[in-house]
Amino acid sequence: MIKVLVVDDHELVRVGVQRLLGDADDIDVIGEAQDGEEAIIKAKELQPDVVLMDINMPGLGGMEATRKILRAAEKTQIIIVSVIETEPFPSRLLQLGARGYLSKDSTPDELKEAIRTVFKGERYLNPKIAQELALQHLAEGDDSPFEALSERELQVMQMIINGKKAPDIADKLCLSSKTVNSYRYRLFDKLKVETDVELTHMAIKYGLLKLEELTIDAQQSEEPSKVKIPSPIRGG
């Protein structure tokens, strides 16, 4: 029996995944977590074979949770299940040790196949993700500016667009507020943005954040100008 832990900040998603996997005789959902912190605790406690991990979550994001779980539970395999299908997140998370990457619009059969595949020690990539990785260096001028960010800068960026302040980010990543602000300055400089709202616009433009993924923390920020929801980007 393959023991699975489901990590997502939306209860509807967690319940839905459990129901989708309910008819699989060889898969057992043994637990769930609503954020990165809880995922780390549950992974240590339950020792699942496979963790289905979201990326954008309040508090500690999926990237840092993936790193810590793989350090604490060596036999656990992680599959990223996210609405984010664009670089740099797929390659960075695979480099961290994730064994699979799925889009949230994957079919139930694909989800089951991915779980069985990584349980055997193999990799599984959703066709969209595989194509993204294969073509990322072929399209001239289309590289995401986020690819220039370091792993830690990506983590800080992710928490900023989810409405977190420097003290909260420092606490979650075990850094000083000064260090967090240094990372913030560097990533703003690399991306050529000046405010959190500009950063959020850019994240949405490049597919690193969906409007429906904006967290309550961001919506209730003390600085309303930083959480203005951008108008949908329309193409021809």
PDB file of C-alpha atoms in Angstrom:
ATOM      1  CA  MET A   1       0.000   0.000   0.000  1.00  0.00           C
ATOM      2  CA  ILE A   2       1.337   3.427  -0.978  1.00  0.00           C
ATOM      3  CA  LYS A   3       0.915   5.896   1.887  1.00  0.00           C
ATOM      4  CA  VAL A   4       0.126   9.442   0.700  1.00  0.00           C
ATOM      5  CA  LEU A   5       0.112  12.825   2.468  1.00  0.00           C
ATOM      6  CA  VAL A   6      -1.874  15.622   0.758  1.00  0.00           C
ATOM      7  CA  VAL A   7      -0.624  19.203   1.261  1.00  0.00           C
ATOM      8  CA  ASP A   8      -2.747  22.131   0.056  1.00  0.00           C
ATOM      9  CA  ASP A   9      -4.118  25.250   1.719  1.00  0.00           C
ATOM     10  CA  HIS A  10      -7.574  24.705   0.198  1.00  0.00           C
ATOM     11  CA  GLU A  11      -9.717  22.159   2.022  1.00  0.00           C
ATOM     12  CA  LEU A  12     -11.775  21.583  -1.111  1.00  0.00           C
ATOM     13  CA  VAL A  13      -8.643  20.466  -2.952  1.00  0.00           C
ATOM     14  CA  ARG A  14      -7.531  18.167  -0.119  1.00  0.00           C
ATOM     15  CA  VAL A  15     -10.957  16.536   0.128  1.00  0.00           C
ATOM     16  CA  GLY A  16     -11.191  16.253  -3.646  1.00  0.00           C
ATOM     17  CA  VAL A  17      -7.823  14.511  -3.932  1.00  0.00           C
ATOM     18  CA  GLN A  18      -8.769  12.052  -1.196  1.00  0.00           C
ATOM     19  CA  ARG A  19     -11.981  11.183  -3.026  1.00  0.00           C
ATOM     20  CA  LEU A  20     -10.185  10.812  -6.351  1.00  0.00           C
ATOM     21  CA  LEU A  21      -7.747   8.362  -4.802  1.00  0.00           C
ATOM     22  CA  GLY A  22     -10.396   6.536  -2.780  1.00  0.00           C
ATOM     23  CA  ASP A  23     -11.032   3.862  -5.408  1.00  0.00           C
ATOM     24  CA  ALA A  24      -7.353   2.914  -5.774  1.00  0.00           C
ATOM     25  CA  ASP A  25      -6.715  -0.374  -3.970  1.00  0.00           C
ATOM     26  CA  ASP A  26      -2.978   0.278  -3.689  1.00  0.00           C
ATOM     27  CA  ILE A  27      -3.090   3.929  -2.491  1.00  0.00           C
ATOM     28  CA  ASP A  28      -4.026   5.126   0.991  1.00  0.00           C
ATOM     29  CA  VAL A  29      -4.279   8.814   1.954  1.00  0.00           C
ATOM     30  CA  ILE A  30      -2.983   8.727   5.534  1.00  0.00           C
ATOM     31  CA  GLY A  31      -3.066  12.435   6.278  1.00  0.00           C
ATOM     32  CA  GLU A  32      -3.371  16.014   5.080  1.00  0.00           C
ATOM     33  CA  ALA A  33      -1.787  19.384   5.810  1.00  0.00           C
ATOM     34  CA  GLN A  34      -2.886  22.925   5.032  1.00  0.00           C
ATOM     35  CA  ASP A  35       0.528  24.615   4.941  1.00  0.00           C
ATOM     36  CA  GLY A  36       4.244  23.951   4.810  1.00  0.00           C
ATOM     37  CA  GLU A  37       4.764  23.932   8.566  1.00  0.00           C
ATOM     38  CA  GLU A  38       2.073  21.330   9.133  1.00  0.00           C
ATOM     39  CA  ALA A  39       3.342  19.307   6.187  1.00  0.00           C
ATOM     40  CA  ILE A  40       6.791  18.999   7.769  1.00  0.00           C
ATOM     41  CA  ILE A  41       5.307  17.886  11.094  1.00  0.00           C
ATOM     42  CA  LYS A  42       2.970  15.363   9.448  1.00  0.00           C
ATOM     43  CA  ALA A  43       5.723  13.991   7.214  1.00  0.00           C
ATOM     44  CA  LYS A  44       7.971  13.330  10.208  1.00  0.00           C
ATOM     45  CA  GLU A  45       5.112  11.803  12.175  1.00  0.00           C
ATOM     46  CA  LEU A  46       3.469   9.689   9.467  1.00  0.00           C
ATOM     47  CA  GLN A  47       6.458   8.889   7.234  1.00  0.00           C
ATOM     48  CA  PRO A  48       4.410   8.815   4.006  1.00  0.00           C
ATOM     49  CA  ASP A  49       5.731   7.186   0.866  1.00  0.00           C
ATOM     50  CA  VAL A  50       4.531  10.080  -1.282  1.00  0.00           C
ATOM     51  CA  VAL A  51       3.661  13.714  -0.527  1.00  0.00           C
ATOM     52  CA  LEU A  52       1.431  15.659  -2.916  1.00  0.00           C
ATOM     53  CA  MET A  53       2.728  19.206  -2.419  1.00  0.00           C
ATOM     54  CA  ASP A  54       1.214  22.551  -3.418  1.00  0.00           C
ATOM     55  CA  ILE A  55       3.603  25.500  -3.979  1.00  0.00           C
ATOM     56  CA  ASN A  56       1.738  28.691  -3.111  1.00  0.00           C
ATOM     57  CA  MET A  57       0.521  28.423   0.478  1.00  0.00           C
ATOM     58  CA  PRO A  58       0.291  30.829   3.413  1.00  0.00           C
ATOM     59  CA  GLY A  59       3.312  30.751   5.681  1.00  0.00           C
ATOM     60  CA  LEU A  60       6.064  28.393   4.630  1.00  0.00           C
ATOM     61  CA  GLY A  61       5.690  27.701   0.918  1.00  0.00           C
ATOM     62  CA  GLY A  62       6.000  24.424  -0.898  1.00  0.00           C
ATOM     63  CA  MET A  63       9.616  24.971  -1.899  1.00  0.00           C
ATOM     64  CA  GLU A  64      10.980  25.253   1.640  1.00  0.00           C
ATOM     65  CA  ALA A  65       8.633  22.509   2.875  1.00  0.00           C
ATOM     66  CA  THR A  66       9.939  20.218   0.130  1.00  0.00           C
ATOM     67  CA  ARG A  67      13.532  20.878   1.154  1.00  0.00           C
ATOM     68  CA  LYS A  68      12.883  20.185   4.837  1.00  0.00           C
ATOM     69  CA  ILE A  69      10.747  17.090   4.284  1.00  0.00           C
ATOM     70  CA  LEU A  70      13.359  15.499   2.038  1.00  0.00           C
ATOM     71  CA  ARG A  71      15.975  16.110   4.717  1.00  0.00           C
ATOM     72  CA  ALA A  72      13.805  14.689   7.511  1.00  0.00           C
ATOM     73  CA  ALA A  73      12.193  11.757   5.684  1.00  0.00           C
ATOM     74  CA  GLU A  74      14.692  10.246   3.273  1.00  0.00           C
ATOM     75  CA  LYS A  75      12.323   7.562   1.964  1.00  0.00           C
ATOM     76  CA  THR A  76       9.536  10.030   1.165  1.00  0.00           C
ATOM     77  CA  GLN A  77       9.013  11.021  -2.469  1.00  0.00           C
ATOM     78  CA  ILE A  78       7.423  14.376  -3.327  1.00  0.00           C
ATOM     79  CA  ILE A  79       5.148  15.219  -6.230  1.00  0.00           C
ATOM     80  CA  ILE A  80       4.433  18.904  -6.829  1.00  0.00           C
ATOM     81  CA  VAL A  81       0.772  19.524  -7.711  1.00  0.00           C
ATOM     82  CA  SER A  82       0.326  23.166  -8.681  1.00  0.00           C
ATOM     83  CA  VAL A  83      -1.343  25.658 -10.978  1.00  0.00           C
ATOM     84  CA  ILE A  84       2.159  26.995 -11.707  1.00  0.00           C
ATOM     85  CA  GLU A  85       3.398  25.365 -14.889  1.00  0.00           C
ATOM     86  CA  THR A  86       6.057  27.871 -15.942  1.00  0.00           C
ATOM     87  CA  GLU A  87       9.711  28.243 -15.113  1.00  0.00           C
ATOM     88  CA  PRO A  88      11.623  28.581 -12.891  1.00  0.00           C
ATOM     89  CA  PHE A  89       9.606  26.602 -10.337  1.00  0.00           C
ATOM     90  CA  PRO A  90       9.488  23.191 -12.108  1.00  0.00           C
ATOM     91  CA  SER A  91      13.264  22.965 -12.618  1.00  0.00           C
ATOM     92  CA  ARG A  92      14.096  24.416  -9.184  1.00  0.00           C
ATOM     93  CA  LEU A  93      11.818  21.982  -7.338  1.00  0.00           C
ATOM     94  CA  LEU A  94      13.105  19.032  -9.332  1.00  0.00           C
ATOM     95  CA  GLN A  95      16.642  20.128  -8.483  1.00  0.00           C
ATOM     96  CA  LEU A  96      15.626  20.186  -4.808  1.00  0.00           C
ATOM     97  CA  GLY A  97      14.641  16.542  -5.077  1.00  0.00           C
ATOM     98  CA  ALA A  98      10.945  16.472  -6.018  1.00  0.00           C
ATOM     99  CA  ARG A  99      10.320  13.352  -8.095  1.00  0.00           C
ATOM    100  CA  GLY A 100       7.221  14.517  -9.916  1.00  0.00           C
ATOM    101  CA  TYR A 101       5.418  17.616 -11.099  1.00  0.00           C
ATOM    102  CA  LEU A 102       1.742  17.778 -12.035  1.00  0.00           C
ATOM    103  CA  SER A 103      -0.664  20.500 -13.075  1.00  0.00           C
ATOM    104  CA  LYS A 104      -3.797  20.839 -10.947  1.00  0.00           C
ATOM    105  CA  ASP A 105      -5.883  20.129 -14.028  1.00  0.00           C
ATOM    106  CA  SER A 106      -4.366  16.643 -14.350  1.00  0.00           C
ATOM    107  CA  THR A 107      -6.804  13.757 -14.592  1.00  0.00           C
ATOM    108  CA  PRO A 108      -7.423  11.325 -11.702  1.00  0.00           C
ATOM    109  CA  ASP A 109      -5.785   8.538 -13.711  1.00  0.00           C
ATOM    110  CA  GLU A 110      -2.674  10.657 -14.263  1.00  0.00           C
ATOM    111  CA  LEU A 111      -2.486  11.474 -10.548  1.00  0.00           C
ATOM    112  CA  LYS A 112      -2.590   7.780  -9.679  1.00  0.00           C
ATOM    113  CA  GLU A 113      -0.018   6.958 -12.344  1.00  0.00           C
ATOM    114  CA  ALA A 114       2.310   9.666 -11.003  1.00  0.00           C
ATOM    115  CA  ILE A 115       2.038   8.341  -7.440  1.00  0.00           C
ATOM    116  CA  ARG A 116       2.794   4.779  -8.527  1.00  0.00           C
ATOM    117  CA  THR A 117       5.679   5.923 -10.712  1.00  0.00           C
ATOM    118  CA  VAL A 118       7.520   7.966  -8.076  1.00  0.00           C
ATOM    119  CA  PHE A 119       6.851   5.269  -5.465  1.00  0.00           C
ATOM    120  CA  LYS A 120       8.978   2.995  -7.650  1.00  0.00           C
ATOM    121  CA  GLY A 121      11.775   5.570  -7.558  1.00  0.00           C
ATOM    122  CA  GLU A 122      11.177   6.976 -11.034  1.00  0.00           C
ATOM    123  CA  ARG A 123      10.311  10.523 -12.116  1.00  0.00           C
ATOM    124  CA  TYR A 124       6.935  11.634 -13.431  1.00  0.00           C
ATOM    125  CA  LEU A 125       6.290  14.909 -15.257  1.00  0.00           C
ATOM    126  CA  ASN A 126       2.975  16.137 -16.576  1.00  0.00           C
ATOM    127  CA  PRO A 127       3.287  16.524 -20.392  1.00  0.00           C
ATOM    128  CA  LYS A 128       2.796  20.312 -20.088  1.00  0.00           C
ATOM    129  CA  ILE A 129       5.630  20.542 -17.576  1.00  0.00           C
ATOM    130  CA  ALA A 130       7.888  18.274 -19.622  1.00  0.00           C
ATOM    131  CA  GLN A 131       7.306  20.455 -22.672  1.00  0.00           C
ATOM    132  CA  GLU A 132       8.000  23.600 -20.674  1.00  0.00           C
ATOM    133  CA  LEU A 133      11.316  22.192 -19.489  1.00  0.00           C
ATOM    134  CA  ALA A 134      12.253  20.957 -22.958  1.00  0.00           C
ATOM    135  CA  LEU A 135      11.487  24.256 -24.679  1.00  0.00           C
ATOM    136  CA  GLN A 136      12.638  26.711 -22.034  1.00  0.00           C
ATOM    137  CA  HIS A 137      15.979  27.424 -23.709  1.00  0.00           C
ATOM    138  CA  LEU A 138      14.733  27.291 -27.315  1.00  0.00           C
ATOM    139  CA  ALA A 139      12.456  30.339 -27.387  1.00  0.00           C
ATOM    140  CA  GLU A 140      14.558  33.437 -27.896  1.00  0.00           C
ATOM    141  CA  GLY A 141      13.575  36.406 -25.759  1.00  0.00           C
ATOM    142  CA  ASP A 142      10.859  34.527 -23.864  1.00  0.00           C
ATOM    143  CA  ASP A 143      12.838  33.523 -20.785  1.00  0.00           C
ATOM    144  CA  SER A 144      11.143  34.376 -17.517  1.00  0.00           C
ATOM    145  CA  PRO A 145      12.927  37.138 -15.579  1.00  0.00           C
ATOM    146  CA  PHE A 146      12.359  35.033 -12.464  1.00  0.00           C
ATOM    147  CA  GLU A 147      14.951  32.549 -13.690  1.00  0.00           C
ATOM    148  CA  ALA A 148      17.613  35.072 -12.625  1.00  0.00           C
ATOM    149  CA  LEU A 149      16.575  34.718  -8.973  1.00  0.00           C
ATOM    150  CA  SER A 150      18.372  32.445  -6.548  1.00  0.00           C
ATOM    151  CA  GLU A 151      16.428  29.758  -4.734  1.00  0.00           C
ATOM    152  CA  ARG A 152      16.210  31.860  -1.562  1.00  0.00           C
ATOM    153  CA  GLU A 153      15.149  34.935  -3.523  1.00  0.00           C
ATOM    154  CA  LEU A 154      12.379  32.867  -5.104  1.00  0.00           C
ATOM    155  CA  GLN A 155      11.202  31.792  -1.660  1.00  0.00           C
ATOM    156  CA  VAL A 156      11.151  35.381  -0.398  1.00  0.00           C
ATOM    157  CA  MET A 157       9.381  36.515  -3.571  1.00  0.00           C
ATOM    158  CA  GLN A 158       6.750  33.835  -3.138  1.00  0.00           C
ATOM    159  CA  MET A 159       6.014  34.918   0.414  1.00  0.00           C
ATOM    160  CA  ILE A 160       5.900  38.609  -0.528  1.00  0.00           C
ATOM    161  CA  ILE A 161       3.249  38.048  -3.206  1.00  0.00           C
ATOM    162  CA  ASN A 162       1.279  36.090  -0.613  1.00  0.00           C
ATOM    163  CA  GLY A 163       1.149  39.176   1.613  1.00  0.00           C
ATOM    164  CA  LYS A 164       3.846  38.327   4.148  1.00  0.00           C
ATOM    165  CA  LYS A 165       5.872  41.048   5.879  1.00  0.00           C
ATOM    166  CA  ALA A 166       9.629  40.876   6.515  1.00  0.00           C
ATOM    167  CA  PRO A 167       9.313  39.758  10.193  1.00  0.00           C
ATOM    168  CA  ASP A 168       6.964  36.909   9.204  1.00  0.00           C
ATOM    169  CA  ILE A 169       9.211  35.824   6.350  1.00  0.00           C
ATOM    170  CA  ALA A 170      12.245  35.959   8.637  1.00  0.00           C
ATOM    171  CA  ASP A 171      10.478  33.777  11.186  1.00  0.00           C
ATOM    172  CA  LYS A 172       9.347  31.182   8.650  1.00  0.00           C
ATOM    173  CA  LEU A 173      12.744  30.939   6.917  1.00  0.00           C
ATOM    174  CA  CYS A 174      14.816  31.236  10.120  1.00  0.00           C
ATOM    175  CA  LEU A 175      16.515  34.413   8.913  1.00  0.00           C
ATOM    176  CA  SER A 176      16.940  37.897  10.344  1.00  0.00           C
ATOM    177  CA  SER A 177      14.637  40.671   9.112  1.00  0.00           C
ATOM    178  CA  LYS A 178      17.733  42.461   7.831  1.00  0.00           C
ATOM    179  CA  THR A 179      18.674  39.454   5.731  1.00  0.00           C
ATOM    180  CA  VAL A 180      15.140  39.168   4.363  1.00  0.00           C
ATOM    181  CA  ASN A 181      15.179  42.837   3.381  1.00  0.00           C
ATOM    182  CA  SER A 182      18.511  42.274   1.631  1.00  0.00           C
ATOM    183  CA  TYR A 183      16.988  39.447  -0.393  1.00  0.00           C
ATOM    184  CA  ARG A 184      13.973  41.646  -1.138  1.00  0.00           C
ATOM    185  CA  TYR A 185      16.190  44.461  -2.373  1.00  0.00           C
ATOM    186  CA  ARG A 186      18.197  42.119  -4.589  1.00  0.00           C
ATOM    187  CA  LEU A 187      15.175  40.455  -6.169  1.00  0.00           C
ATOM    188  CA  PHE A 188      13.503  43.824  -6.771  1.00  0.00           C
ATOM    189  CA  ASP A 189      16.700  45.015  -8.437  1.00  0.00           C
ATOM    190  CA  LYS A 190      16.959  41.916 -10.640  1.00  0.00           C
ATOM    191  CA  LEU A 191      13.309  42.118 -11.682  1.00  0.00           C
ATOM    192  CA  LYS A 192      13.345  45.908 -12.145  1.00  0.00           C
ATOM    193  CA  VAL A 193      10.312  46.464  -9.904  1.00  0.00           C
ATOM    194  CA  GLU A 194       9.864  48.954  -7.079  1.00  0.00           C
ATOM    195  CA  THR A 195       6.790  47.814  -5.141  1.00  0.00           C
ATOM    196  CA  ASP A 196       5.048  44.656  -4.007  1.00  0.00           C
ATOM    197  CA  VAL A 197       2.136  45.328  -6.347  1.00  0.00           C
ATOM    198  CA  GLU A 198       4.505  45.528  -9.334  1.00  0.00           C
ATOM    199  CA  LEU A 199       6.012  42.236  -8.226  1.00  0.00           C
ATOM    200  CA  THR A 200       2.545  40.685  -7.975  1.00  0.00           C
ATOM    201  CA  HIS A 201       1.618  41.943 -11.466  1.00  0.00           C
ATOM    202  CA  MET A 202       4.791  40.388 -12.855  1.00  0.00           C
ATOM    203  CA  ALA A 203       4.187  37.084 -11.057  1.00  0.00           C
ATOM    204  CA  ILE A 204       0.698  36.868 -12.559  1.00  0.00           C
ATOM    205  CA  LYS A 205       1.957  37.853 -16.013  1.00  0.00           C
ATOM    206  CA  TYR A 206       4.513  35.023 -16.031  1.00  0.00           C
ATOM    207  CA  GLY A 207       2.152  32.434 -14.573  1.00  0.00           C
ATOM    208  CA  LEU A 208       3.744  32.198 -11.113  1.00  0.00           C
ATOM    209  CA  LEU A 209       0.556  33.351  -9.398  1.00  0.00           C
ATOM    210  CA  LYS A 210      -3.096  32.944 -10.330  1.00  0.00           C
ATOM    211  CA  LEU A 211      -5.769  35.390  -9.193  1.00  0.00           C
ATOM    212  CA  GLU A 212      -7.548  32.576  -7.372  1.00  0.00           C
ATOM    213  CA  GLU A 213      -4.307  31.778  -5.529  1.00  0.00           C
ATOM    214  CA  LEU A 214      -4.114  35.194  -3.827  1.00  0.00           C
ATOM    215  CA  THR A 215      -4.218  34.434  -0.112  1.00  0.00           C
ATOM    216  CA  ILE A 216      -6.337  36.003   2.609  1.00  0.00           C
ATOM    217  CA  ASP A 217      -3.119  37.409   4.072  1.00  0.00           C
ATOM    218  CA  ALA A 218      -2.524  39.370   0.871  1.00  0.00           C
ATOM    219  CA  GLN A 219      -6.112  40.536   0.642  1.00  0.00           C
ATOM    220  CA  GLN A 220      -6.037  41.787   4.230  1.00  0.00           C
ATOM    221  CA  SER A 221      -2.652  43.500   3.993  1.00  0.00           C
ATOM    222  CA  GLU A 222      -2.229  46.731   5.940  1.00  0.00           C
ATOM    223  CA  GLU A 223      -1.155  48.384   2.701  1.00  0.00           C
ATOM    224  CA  PRO A 224      -4.094  48.106   0.274  1.00  0.00           C
ATOM    225  CA  SER A 225      -2.063  49.577  -2.577  1.00  0.00           C
ATOM    226  CA  LYS A 226       0.151  46.509  -2.491  1.00  0.00           C
ATOM    227  CA  VAL A 227      -2.665  44.035  -2.964  1.00  0.00           C
ATOM    228  CA  LYS A 228      -4.631  45.630  -5.761  1.00  0.00           C
ATOM    229  CA  ILE A 229      -5.771  42.784  -7.989  1.00  0.00           C
ATOM    230  CA  PRO A 230      -4.531  43.371 -11.521  1.00  0.00           C
ATOM    231  CA  SER A 231      -6.902  43.333 -14.466  1.00  0.00           C
ATOM    232  CA  PRO A 232      -6.774  40.094 -16.472  1.00  0.00           C
ATOM    233  CA  ILE A 233      -4.049  40.075 -19.119  1.00  0.00           C
ATOM    234  CA  ARG A 234      -5.676  39.593 -22.469  1.00  0.00           C
ATOM    235  CA  GLY A 235      -3.921  38.414 -25.565  1.00  0.00           C
ATOM    236  CA  GLY A 236      -4.827  38.494 -29.185  1.00  0.00           C
TER     237      GLY A 236
END
